[in-house]
Short mmCIF file of C-alpha atoms in Angstrom, two decimals:
data_model
loop_
_atom_site.label_atom_id
_atom_site.label_comp_id
_atom_site.label_asym_id
_atom_site.label_seq_id
_atom_site.Cartn_x
_atom_site.Cartn_y
_atom_site.Cartn_z
CA MET A 360 104.20 141.26 97.15
CA GLN A 361 104.27 138.64 93.84
CA THR A 362 104.13 135.49 93.88
CA SER A 363 106.51 133.69 90.92
CA LEU A 364 104.28 131.23 88.08
CA ILE A 365 104.49 128.08 88.77
CA LYS A 366 106.22 126.32 85.24
CA THR A 367 105.32 122.57 84.44
CA ILE A 368 101.54 120.76 84.34
CA THR A 369 101.19 116.83 85.40
CA ILE A 370 98.70 115.83 84.49
CA VAL A 371 98.20 111.94 85.56
CA GLY A 372 94.87 110.11 83.70
CA GLY A 373 93.80 110.23 80.30
CA GLY A 374 90.13 109.81 79.03
CA THR A 375 87.82 112.24 78.88
CA ALA A 376 88.50 114.12 81.99
CA GLY A 377 92.60 113.92 81.39
CA TRP A 378 92.50 115.26 77.48
CA MET A 379 89.86 117.79 78.13
CA THR A 380 92.19 119.55 80.57
CA ALA A 381 95.36 119.12 78.95
CA ALA A 382 93.15 120.23 75.59
CA LEU A 383 92.08 123.31 77.47
CA LEU A 384 94.89 124.63 79.44
CA SER A 385 97.29 124.49 76.20
CA LYS A 386 95.09 126.66 74.17
CA LEU A 387 94.07 128.95 76.89
CA LEU A 388 97.54 129.54 78.54
CA LEU A 389 99.02 130.23 75.54
CA GLY A 390 101.83 127.33 75.70
CA ARG A 391 103.39 129.65 78.48
CA PHE A 392 103.67 126.03 81.12
CA GLN A 393 105.27 122.85 80.21
CA ILE A 394 102.34 120.14 80.06
CA THR A 395 102.72 116.44 80.67
CA LEU A 396 99.77 113.59 80.41
CA ILE A 397 100.74 110.58 81.44
CA GLU A 398 98.20 107.13 80.67
CA SER A 399 98.23 103.66 80.65
CA GLU A 400 96.44 102.24 77.21
CA ASP A 401 96.63 99.32 80.33
CA ILE A 402 94.16 101.48 82.38
CA GLY A 403 90.21 101.28 80.58
CA THR A 404 88.13 104.28 81.17
CA ILE A 405 84.36 104.16 82.05
CA GLY A 406 83.26 106.35 78.94
CA VAL A 407 80.02 106.22 79.85
CA GLY A 408 79.41 110.14 79.81
CA GLU A 409 77.68 110.30 75.84
CA ALA A 410 75.45 112.83 77.15
CA THR A 411 75.77 116.32 77.89
CA ILE A 412 74.23 119.51 78.76
CA PRO A 413 74.39 122.82 76.52
CA ALA A 414 77.05 124.62 78.20
CA ILE A 415 79.76 122.08 76.61
CA LYS A 416 78.87 124.20 73.91
CA VAL A 417 80.83 126.80 75.43
CA PHE A 418 83.78 124.72 76.34
CA ASN A 419 84.02 123.12 72.66
CA GLN A 420 84.01 127.02 71.58
CA LEU A 421 86.92 127.75 73.96
CA LEU A 422 88.87 125.10 72.38
CA ASP A 423 87.70 127.16 68.58
CA LEU A 424 86.55 123.41 67.99
CA ASP A 425 84.49 123.52 64.92
CA GLU A 426 80.87 121.75 65.23
CA VAL A 427 80.77 119.75 62.37
CA ALA A 428 84.25 118.46 62.60
CA PHE A 429 83.79 117.32 66.10
CA LEU A 430 80.53 115.77 65.44
CA LYS A 431 81.95 114.40 62.65
CA ALA A 432 84.88 113.17 64.87
CA THR A 433 82.79 112.07 67.77
CA GLN A 434 79.78 109.90 65.90
CA GLY A 435 77.74 112.47 67.67
CA THR A 436 74.06 113.77 67.25
CA PHE A 437 71.99 116.56 69.15
CA LYS A 438 69.88 116.44 72.41
CA LEU A 439 67.14 118.44 72.92
CA GLY A 440 66.48 117.35 76.92
CA ILE A 441 66.14 114.11 78.81
CA GLU A 442 62.79 111.92 78.60
CA PHE A 443 62.16 109.97 81.86
CA VAL A 444 59.70 107.34 81.55
CA ASN A 445 57.84 105.77 84.47
CA TRP A 446 59.71 107.48 87.10
CA ARG A 447 56.49 109.53 87.88
CA ASP A 448 54.60 106.48 87.57
CA LYS A 449 54.70 103.23 85.40
CA GLY A 450 53.44 104.18 82.09
CA HIS A 451 54.27 108.08 82.56
CA SER A 452 56.22 110.10 80.69
CA TYR A 453 57.96 113.66 81.07
CA ILE A 454 60.42 115.70 78.75
CA HIS A 455 62.91 117.85 80.56
CA GLY A 456 63.94 120.25 77.51
CA PHE A 457 66.47 122.64 77.02
CA GLY A 458 66.25 126.77 76.63
CA LYS A 459 62.95 128.84 77.72
CA ILE A 460 59.21 127.59 78.36
CA GLY A 461 56.95 129.88 76.84
CA VAL A 462 56.42 133.59 77.32
CA ASP A 463 55.77 135.65 80.67
CA LEU A 464 53.19 137.26 81.02
CA MET A 465 53.45 140.09 83.27
CA TRP A 466 56.32 139.17 86.17
CA LEU A 467 54.66 135.50 86.01
CA HIS A 468 56.07 132.34 83.90
CA THR A 469 54.33 130.74 82.09
CA HIS A 470 53.93 127.19 84.38
CA GLN A 471 52.12 129.19 86.09
CA PHE A 472 49.10 129.83 84.40
CA TRP A 473 49.54 125.74 83.51
CA LEU A 474 49.18 124.96 86.92
CA LYS A 475 45.30 127.04 87.22
CA MET A 476 44.15 125.87 83.72
CA PHE A 477 45.39 121.76 83.33
CA PRO A 478 43.77 120.76 86.28
CA LYS A 479 40.48 122.39 84.43
CA GLY A 480 40.84 121.14 80.88
CA GLY A 481 41.63 124.12 79.82
CA ALA A 482 45.61 123.20 78.69
CA LYS A 483 47.72 120.38 77.55
CA ASP A 484 50.41 118.22 78.34
CA PHE A 485 52.85 120.55 79.58
CA ASP A 486 55.65 119.44 77.06
CA HIS A 487 53.09 121.11 74.75
CA TYR A 488 54.55 125.31 76.65
CA ALA A 489 58.04 124.63 75.26
CA LEU A 490 59.81 123.99 71.94
CA ASN A 491 62.54 121.63 72.95
CA THR A 492 60.17 119.48 74.25
CA LEU A 493 57.33 119.87 71.66
CA ALA A 494 61.03 118.95 69.22
CA ALA A 495 62.21 116.02 71.33
CA ARG A 496 58.29 114.61 70.98
CA ARG A 497 58.13 114.80 66.86
CA ASN A 498 61.72 113.54 66.59
CA ARG A 499 62.51 116.89 64.63
CA PHE A 500 65.65 119.58 65.63
CA ASN A 501 67.28 122.13 63.75
CA ILE A 502 69.87 124.81 64.63
CA ARG A 503 68.59 128.62 65.52
CA ARG A 504 70.54 131.54 63.40
CA PRO A 505 71.28 134.65 64.79
CA ASP A 506 68.49 136.51 63.61
CA ASP A 507 65.92 134.81 65.03
CA SER A 508 62.78 135.36 67.24
CA PRO A 509 60.90 133.58 69.66
CA PRO A 510 59.90 131.18 70.02
CA MET A 511 63.21 129.65 67.47
CA SER A 512 65.54 131.87 69.66
CA ASP A 513 64.63 130.40 72.82
CA MET A 514 65.92 126.51 71.53
CA ASP A 515 68.83 125.49 73.24
CA TYR A 516 70.56 121.64 72.64
CA ALA A 517 73.91 119.66 73.38
CA TYR A 518 75.14 116.90 72.19
CA HIS A 519 75.80 113.13 72.57
CA PHE A 520 78.63 112.30 71.13
CA ASP A 521 81.53 108.96 71.83
CA ALA A 522 82.95 109.79 74.91
CA SER A 523 86.41 107.98 74.07
CA LEU A 524 86.19 109.31 70.46
CA TYR A 525 86.19 112.90 72.40
CA ALA A 526 88.60 112.60 74.28
CA ARG A 527 91.14 110.92 71.61
CA HIS A 528 90.29 114.06 69.41
CA LEU A 529 91.19 116.31 72.16
CA ARG A 530 94.37 114.28 72.69
CA GLY A 531 95.28 115.46 68.62
CA LEU A 532 94.13 119.09 69.36
CA SER A 533 96.67 118.84 72.78
CA GLU A 534 99.65 117.10 70.83
CA ARG A 535 99.52 119.69 68.25
CA ARG A 536 100.02 122.69 70.67
CA GLY A 537 102.50 121.45 72.83
CA VAL A 538 101.39 118.63 75.31
CA ARG A 539 103.60 115.96 75.68
CA ARG A 540 101.87 112.13 76.45
CA ILE A 541 104.24 109.70 78.56
CA GLU A 542 102.74 105.72 78.47
CA GLY A 543 102.86 104.14 80.98
CA ARG A 544 101.44 103.04 84.69
CA ILE A 545 102.09 104.66 87.93
CA THR A 546 103.83 102.51 90.79
CA GLN A 547 104.83 105.31 93.14
CA VAL A 548 104.02 108.96 94.38
CA VAL A 549 107.09 110.13 95.79
CA LEU A 550 106.25 113.23 98.57
CA ARG A 551 108.34 115.70 99.04
CA PRO A 552 109.47 115.16 103.17
CA ASP A 553 109.61 119.01 104.02
CA THR A 554 106.01 120.18 102.68
CA GLY A 555 103.99 116.59 101.71
CA TYR A 556 103.60 118.09 98.13
CA ILE A 557 103.74 116.09 95.16
CA ASP A 558 107.65 116.07 94.16
CA THR A 559 107.77 112.36 91.17
CA VAL A 560 105.27 110.10 89.82
CA VAL A 561 107.54 106.72 89.32
CA LEU A 562 106.67 104.59 86.57
CA GLU A 563 106.29 100.89 85.82
CA SER A 564 109.22 100.96 83.76
CA GLY A 565 111.35 103.53 86.27
CA GLN A 566 111.15 106.33 84.94
CA THR A 567 110.12 109.78 87.53
CA VAL A 568 108.06 112.38 86.37
CA GLY A 569 107.89 115.48 88.16
CA GLY A 570 105.88 118.43 87.75
CA ASP A 571 104.44 121.65 90.09
CA LEU A 572 101.01 121.04 89.73
CA PHE A 573 99.53 118.29 89.53
CA ILE A 574 95.77 117.65 88.42
CA ASP A 575 94.54 113.95 89.31
CA CYS A 576 92.66 112.52 86.38
CA SER A 577 92.87 108.93 87.38
CA GLY A 578 89.52 108.08 87.85
CA MET A 579 87.51 106.92 91.00
CA ARG A 580 91.08 105.31 92.12
CA GLY A 581 91.86 109.49 93.20
CA LEU A 582 96.08 107.51 92.90
CA LEU A 583 97.41 111.34 93.71
CA ILE A 584 94.29 112.85 95.62
CA GLY A 585 93.28 110.31 97.59
CA GLU A 586 95.18 106.92 97.54
CA ALA A 587 98.77 109.61 97.91
CA LEU A 588 97.43 112.43 99.87
CA GLY A 589 94.96 110.81 102.19
CA VAL A 590 92.24 113.25 101.13
CA GLY A 591 89.34 111.22 102.39
CA TYR A 592 85.23 111.20 100.72
CA GLU A 593 82.37 112.58 101.53
CA ASP A 594 79.58 109.96 100.79
CA TRP A 595 75.95 110.17 99.66
CA ASN A 596 74.71 106.82 99.71
CA HIS A 597 72.39 107.50 101.60
CA TRP A 598 70.25 109.65 99.72
CA LEU A 599 71.62 108.23 96.32
CA LEU A 600 71.05 104.75 96.38
CA ASN A 601 72.60 103.01 92.62
CA ASP A 602 76.84 102.28 93.19
CA ARG A 603 76.92 99.64 90.11
CA ALA A 604 76.25 100.02 86.43
CA TYR A 605 76.26 98.13 83.50
CA ALA A 606 77.26 99.26 80.07
CA VAL A 607 76.72 97.92 76.63
CA PRO A 608 75.91 99.55 72.92
CA CYS A 609 73.86 98.10 70.70
CA ALA A 610 72.59 98.68 67.38
CA HIS A 611 69.99 101.09 65.63
CA GLY A 612 66.48 99.09 65.25
CA ARG A 613 66.29 99.47 61.68
CA LEU A 614 63.77 99.03 59.89
CA GLU A 615 64.75 98.25 55.81
CA GLY A 616 68.12 100.50 56.79
CA ASP A 617 66.29 103.57 58.06
CA ILE A 618 67.36 104.56 61.37
CA SER A 619 65.26 107.54 61.75
CA GLY A 620 63.09 106.52 64.49
CA SER A 621 65.76 105.38 66.93
CA LEU A 622 67.98 108.33 66.04
CA THR A 623 66.28 110.39 69.18
CA PRO A 624 67.27 114.48 69.67
CA TYR A 625 66.74 113.60 73.60
CA THR A 626 68.23 110.99 75.99
CA ARG A 627 66.47 108.31 77.88
CA SER A 628 65.85 107.41 80.81
CA THR A 629 63.51 104.84 81.82
CA ALA A 630 63.11 103.51 86.09
CA GLN A 631 63.50 100.21 86.42
CA ALA A 632 62.27 98.09 89.50
CA SER A 633 65.99 99.62 91.41
CA GLY A 634 67.64 102.01 89.52
CA TRP A 635 67.42 103.19 85.75
CA GLN A 636 68.19 102.66 81.98
CA TRP A 637 69.55 105.06 80.07
CA ARG A 638 69.30 105.71 76.25
CA ILE A 639 72.10 107.90 74.10
CA PRO A 640 71.38 107.43 70.18
CA LEU A 641 74.91 107.55 68.21
CA GLN A 642 74.87 108.08 64.52
CA HIS A 643 77.03 104.63 64.67
CA ARG A 644 75.13 102.67 67.98
CA ILE A 645 73.11 103.56 71.04
CA GLY A 646 74.32 103.72 74.29
CA ASN A 647 72.85 101.91 76.80
CA GLY A 648 72.75 101.50 80.79
CA HIS A 649 71.56 100.31 83.78
CA VAL A 650 72.64 101.85 87.16
CA TYR A 651 71.66 100.36 90.04
CA SER A 652 71.35 99.47 93.77
CA SER A 653 73.73 96.62 94.68
CA ALA A 654 71.15 96.70 97.81
CA TYR A 655 68.39 95.67 95.68
CA LEU A 656 69.55 94.06 92.86
CA SER A 657 72.16 91.33 91.93
CA ASP A 658 74.76 92.08 89.38
CA ASP A 659 72.79 88.62 87.25
CA GLU A 660 69.50 90.81 87.40
CA ALA A 661 70.94 94.12 86.28
CA ALA A 662 72.82 93.05 83.38
CA THR A 663 70.17 90.77 82.45
CA THR A 664 66.94 93.86 82.74
CA LEU A 665 69.41 95.95 80.59
CA LEU A 666 70.23 93.47 77.81
CA ARG A 667 66.37 92.72 77.87
CA ASN A 668 65.41 96.34 77.11
CA LEU A 669 67.94 97.27 74.30
CA ASP A 670 66.79 98.57 71.26
CA GLY A 671 69.06 96.21 69.08
CA GLN A 672 71.68 93.95 68.53
CA ALA A 673 73.94 94.08 71.40
CA LEU A 674 77.52 95.22 70.33
CA ALA A 675 79.75 94.11 73.65
CA ASP A 676 78.78 91.72 76.77
CA PRO A 677 77.76 94.46 79.43
CA ARG A 678 80.44 95.89 81.30
CA GLN A 679 80.55 97.21 84.89
CA VAL A 680 81.42 99.80 86.85
CA ARG A 681 81.30 100.29 90.49
CA PHE A 682 81.15 103.86 91.92
CA ARG A 683 80.44 105.47 95.61
CA PRO A 684 78.18 108.40 94.79
CA GLY A 685 80.11 111.73 96.63
CA LYS A 686 82.86 113.56 96.46
CA ARG A 687 86.38 114.45 97.97
CA LEU A 688 86.83 116.27 101.34
CA ARG A 689 89.13 118.87 99.33
CA ALA A 690 89.20 118.20 95.49
CA PHE A 691 92.40 121.11 95.85
CA GLU A 692 95.02 119.86 98.28
CA LYS A 693 98.90 121.10 98.89
CA ASN A 694 99.73 120.96 94.89
CA CYS A 695 97.15 118.82 93.61
CA VAL A 696 94.18 119.49 92.07
CA ALA A 697 91.21 116.41 91.65
CA ILE A 698 88.98 116.65 88.19
CA GLY A 699 86.38 114.13 87.06
CA LEU A 700 85.57 110.97 88.63
CA SER A 701 88.63 111.40 91.33
CA GLY A 702 86.81 114.33 92.83
CA GLY A 703 83.53 112.92 93.06
CA PHE A 704 80.92 110.94 91.55
CA LEU A 705 77.09 111.52 90.69
CA GLU A 706 75.17 109.40 88.81
CA PRO A 707 74.37 111.23 84.82
CA LEU A 708 71.00 111.03 85.49
CA GLU A 709 70.99 114.52 84.72
CA SER A 710 74.65 113.88 81.87
CA THR A 711 76.42 116.64 84.35
CA SER A 712 79.46 114.21 84.40
CA ILE A 713 81.14 116.46 81.32
CA HIS A 714 80.17 119.10 82.66
CA LEU A 715 82.17 118.60 86.20
CA ILE A 716 84.96 117.96 84.18
CA GLN A 717 84.39 121.57 82.41
CA THR A 718 84.06 123.70 85.58
CA GLY A 719 86.78 122.20 87.77
CA ILE A 720 88.95 123.15 84.72
CA LEU A 721 87.42 126.30 84.36
CA ARG A 722 87.90 126.97 88.15
CA LEU A 723 91.31 126.17 88.20
CA LEU A 724 91.70 128.54 85.67
CA ALA A 725 90.20 131.56 87.48
CA LEU A 726 91.98 130.70 89.97
CA PHE A 727 95.29 129.55 88.94
CA PRO A 728 98.63 129.05 91.35
CA GLY A 729 100.79 130.91 91.92
CA SER A 730 104.35 128.79 93.01
CA SER A 731 103.36 129.47 96.65
CA PHE A 732 100.31 127.93 96.58
CA ASP A 733 98.24 130.31 98.08
CA ALA A 734 96.01 128.59 101.38
CA ARG A 735 93.25 131.00 100.10
CA ASP A 736 93.02 130.88 96.87
CA ILE A 737 93.06 126.39 97.46
CA ALA A 738 89.68 127.29 100.24
CA GLU A 739 88.43 129.16 97.66
CA TYR A 740 88.50 126.53 95.18
CA ASN A 741 87.25 123.72 97.37
CA ALA A 742 84.30 125.82 98.81
CA GLN A 743 83.17 126.40 94.97
CA THR A 744 83.69 122.72 94.56
CA ASP A 745 81.89 121.98 97.30
CA PHE A 746 78.71 123.96 96.12
CA GLU A 747 78.77 122.57 93.11
CA TYR A 748 78.28 119.31 94.16
CA ARG A 749 76.13 119.52 96.42
CA ASP A 750 73.73 121.83 94.20
CA VAL A 751 73.67 119.23 91.42
CA ARG A 752 73.22 116.19 94.31
CA ASP A 753 69.93 118.26 95.56
CA PHE A 754 68.63 117.71 91.73
CA ILE A 755 69.31 114.13 91.27
CA ILE A 756 68.29 113.47 94.94
CA ALA A 757 64.45 114.88 93.21
CA HIS A 758 64.08 113.13 90.68
CA TYR A 759 63.98 110.34 93.74
CA LYS A 760 61.60 111.92 96.42
CA VAL A 761 59.16 113.81 94.31
CA THR A 762 57.62 110.63 93.17
CA ASP A 763 54.24 108.80 93.52
CA ARG A 764 56.63 104.88 93.07
CA GLU A 765 56.53 102.62 96.41
CA ASP A 766 55.54 99.66 94.34
CA THR A 767 59.66 98.14 95.01
CA PRO A 768 61.57 98.03 98.25
CA TYR A 769 63.79 100.64 96.54
CA TRP A 770 61.08 103.29 95.40
CA ALA A 771 59.15 102.84 98.74
CA TYR A 772 62.44 103.52 100.73
CA LEU A 773 63.45 106.62 98.18
CA LYS A 774 59.45 108.48 99.05
CA HIS A 775 60.15 108.14 102.18
CA MET A 776 63.33 108.63 102.63
CA GLU A 777 64.88 112.60 104.86
CA ILE A 778 66.57 114.72 102.55
CA PRO A 779 69.26 117.89 102.91
CA ASP A 780 67.81 120.52 104.50
CA SER A 781 68.33 122.61 101.65
CA LEU A 782 66.57 120.06 98.77
CA ALA A 783 63.63 120.30 101.48
CA GLN A 784 63.37 124.34 101.48
CA ARG A 785 63.22 124.82 97.65
CA ILE A 786 60.63 121.52 97.73
CA ASP A 787 58.49 123.16 99.76
CA LEU A 788 58.89 126.48 98.28
CA PHE A 789 57.80 124.70 95.16
CA ARG A 790 54.21 123.66 96.86
CA SER A 791 53.51 126.68 98.60
CA SER A 792 53.36 128.87 95.27
CA ALA A 793 55.83 126.81 92.93
CA ARG A 794 57.94 130.08 92.72
CA PHE A 795 62.06 129.44 92.23
CA PHE A 796 64.87 131.76 93.78
CA LYS A 797 68.56 131.13 92.58
CA HIS A 798 70.56 130.88 95.75
CA SER A 799 73.79 131.39 94.03
CA ALA A 800 74.37 132.58 90.23
CA THR A 801 76.53 129.50 90.58
CA GLU A 802 73.61 127.15 90.43
CA LEU A 803 73.79 124.94 87.84
CA PHE A 804 69.87 123.84 87.08
CA HIS A 805 67.90 127.03 86.25
CA GLU A 806 63.92 127.08 87.04
CA GLU A 807 62.94 125.84 83.68
CA SER A 808 64.87 122.41 85.16
CA TRP A 809 63.27 122.58 88.66
CA VAL A 810 60.10 123.38 86.83
CA GLN A 811 59.80 120.50 84.13
CA VAL A 812 61.25 118.30 86.75
CA LEU A 813 59.17 119.02 89.45
CA LEU A 814 55.91 118.98 87.54
CA GLY A 815 56.92 115.92 85.83
CA GLN A 816 57.38 114.47 88.83
CA GLY A 817 54.06 114.87 90.23
CA LEU A 818 54.83 117.32 93.07
CA ASP A 819 51.41 118.74 94.40
CA MET A 820 52.34 122.44 94.39
CA ARG A 821 49.84 125.56 94.12
CA TYR A 822 50.35 128.88 92.01
CA ASP A 823 51.33 132.16 92.63
CA PRO A 824 48.43 133.94 93.92
CA MET A 825 48.97 136.64 91.38
CA VAL A 826 47.63 134.72 88.40
CA ASP A 827 43.93 135.17 89.86
CA MET A 828 44.70 138.95 88.48
CA ILE A 829 44.16 137.90 85.15
CA PRO A 830 40.55 137.07 83.75
CA GLU A 831 40.62 133.34 83.31
CA ASP A 832 39.42 133.86 79.45
CA GLN A 833 42.78 135.31 79.13
CA VAL A 834 44.70 133.03 80.43
CA ALA A 835 43.18 130.55 78.38
CA ALA A 836 44.20 132.72 75.15
CA TYR A 837 47.10 133.11 76.31
CA LEU A 838 48.56 129.54 76.45
CA ARG A 839 46.66 128.53 73.35
CA ASP A 840 49.07 131.10 71.66
CA ILE A 841 52.16 129.11 73.37
CA GLU A 842 51.09 126.18 72.49
CA GLU A 843 50.26 126.71 68.97
CA VAL A 844 52.95 129.33 67.60
CA ILE A 845 54.95 126.15 70.02
CA ASN A 846 53.55 123.90 67.03
CA GLU A 847 54.05 125.59 64.13
CA TYR A 848 57.52 125.60 64.54
CA ALA A 849 58.07 122.44 65.49
CA ASP A 850 55.95 121.41 62.90
CA GLY A 851 58.71 122.95 60.68
CA MET A 852 62.01 121.61 61.14
CA PRO A 853 63.17 118.53 59.49
CA THR A 854 63.28 115.45 61.72
CA HIS A 855 66.66 114.99 63.48
CA ALA A 856 68.47 112.22 61.60
CA ASP A 857 67.57 114.45 57.86
CA PHE A 858 69.55 117.47 60.18
CA ILE A 859 72.33 115.33 60.40
CA ALA A 860 72.32 113.80 57.29
CA ARG A 861 72.36 116.72 55.69
CA TYR A 862 74.74 118.47 58.44
CA CYS A 863 77.05 116.38 60.06
CA LYS A 864 77.21 112.97 57.98
CA ALA A 865 80.33 111.21 60.47
CA PRO A 866 81.96 108.20 57.97
CA PRO A 867 81.84 105.04 58.76
CA LEU A 868 84.29 103.59 62.01
#
C-alpha cells in the first residue's frame, strides 16, 4: 500500500538551523514542495556555533556552495583542530586534530608504538605525528590536491565562520530556490482536535500559516515540539555541569597591522576554574565565549574572566546565553521535527552544534514522511537521534572526567563523578590496551579523536602487547621517519594568514 506525498513544509525559526534546513530541503527536494520559513527579526539567535568539523564540507557540497565565495561571504577561516589548554593540568596543552595520525605498522596504529617509546624518551610529543596538529602548532595551512600522497592526503579541515553571515548566505540561496519567508512572531499554535497534530500557527499580525510537516527551529524554547506538543526533556546536567555562557567578539591583537599571529588555523579551548573559554579566529574579528556552571561561578565573575582573557578590544558587551544540557525525549513527534537547539543542547566544546543540525536534516531526508506519518519511520528517526546525542555526550564528558585537575570544587566533582556505563567501558578498554572499536557505523568520532583526547587528557593506558613483537630499534626508526616527514611537510606550507590572503580574502564589512 502506498502513501501520498505531503505538499507543504513550514519551518518555524530562522538562524543557522532554520536556514540550513530551508537551503538543503529546497535544493534536494527539487522544488516539489512548498517551503515556508517564519522568523522574527525581534527574536535574536544564539550564533555561537562559529567553529565546525570536517563534515560541514559535505553539507556545503550538497548545496553546490563555492568554497571561496562561501568563505568570503562569512569572513571564514580554516580549522585543523582544537587546542585544549589547561584541561589535563594547568600549563599543559594538546591538540585534537582532524585527519590521520602517522601511518600503520602491520595492523597496529601509531599511538600504540608511541605509548611504548615516549616514556623512555624515544619519541616527541604526540602532536609531532599528525600533519594537522603540527601544522596547527606552526600556524600553517594548505589544501590537499587530488594527486597528493601521504601525509598531505591525510590532512582534513573544517571552518571557522560567522554564523549569522552563514545564515544570511543560505537565506539568499533558499529564497532564490523558492522558499517563502514570512516575518513575524508566533503567538499561538493550533492543534488538530482529532489527531493532536499541528494544524496552523498564528502570528502576532493575525495571519495563520498551515503546513503538512512542521520543522521546529525555534531554539531552546522548543515552541512547537515542547510548548505545543509537550515533548519532555532529558537533563544531563549531572554530567555536564555548565549551564550558561557569555559570548563577545573582540578585535585581533594586531602588531603594526599584522594579524598573522592571531589568525590561527585552530579553535582554542582554555579550561577555567569553573568552565572553559573558547577562541575562534575569523577574518574580521575573534569570537570568544566563557561556558560555565552557575552552581560554581557567579555571572559577574564569568563575564570578568571572559573580558580579562581577550586578544584585543571587546567589540560589544558580553551577551549571556542560558541552556540545559540534554535532549528532547523525542525529536520527531506527530507531524513535527525538532532541528537544532529545539531538539537538544550539547556545549560547543567539540564544535558539534552545527553538525547536529546537519545530521538532523539529512536524517529527515532519509526518513522523509508520507502523508500518513508512519509511526515506524518516526521511531527510527528518534532512535538514531538518541544514539547520536548520547555518542557525542560521552565524548564531551570524557574531557571532564579524564583529568589531573581537582584544584577547584568544580574540577574535583568532575574528576570523581560517576559516568555513563557506555563511556566507562570505552575508557576501561583504552586503559587495558589503548584499543578502540566503533559500536556503530554512525558514531561521529573516530579512533584518532578518542586517542588524541584521552592521551592529551592524561589517561594512564597500556599499549597493545603485540607492539613487543617488533624490535625496539625498528620502532624508534619508524617513529622517527614519521616525525621527520611530517615536519618537512608542515614547514613547506604557507602561513594560515598568507593562504587566506591569497585564496579567500573577504571584503571589509
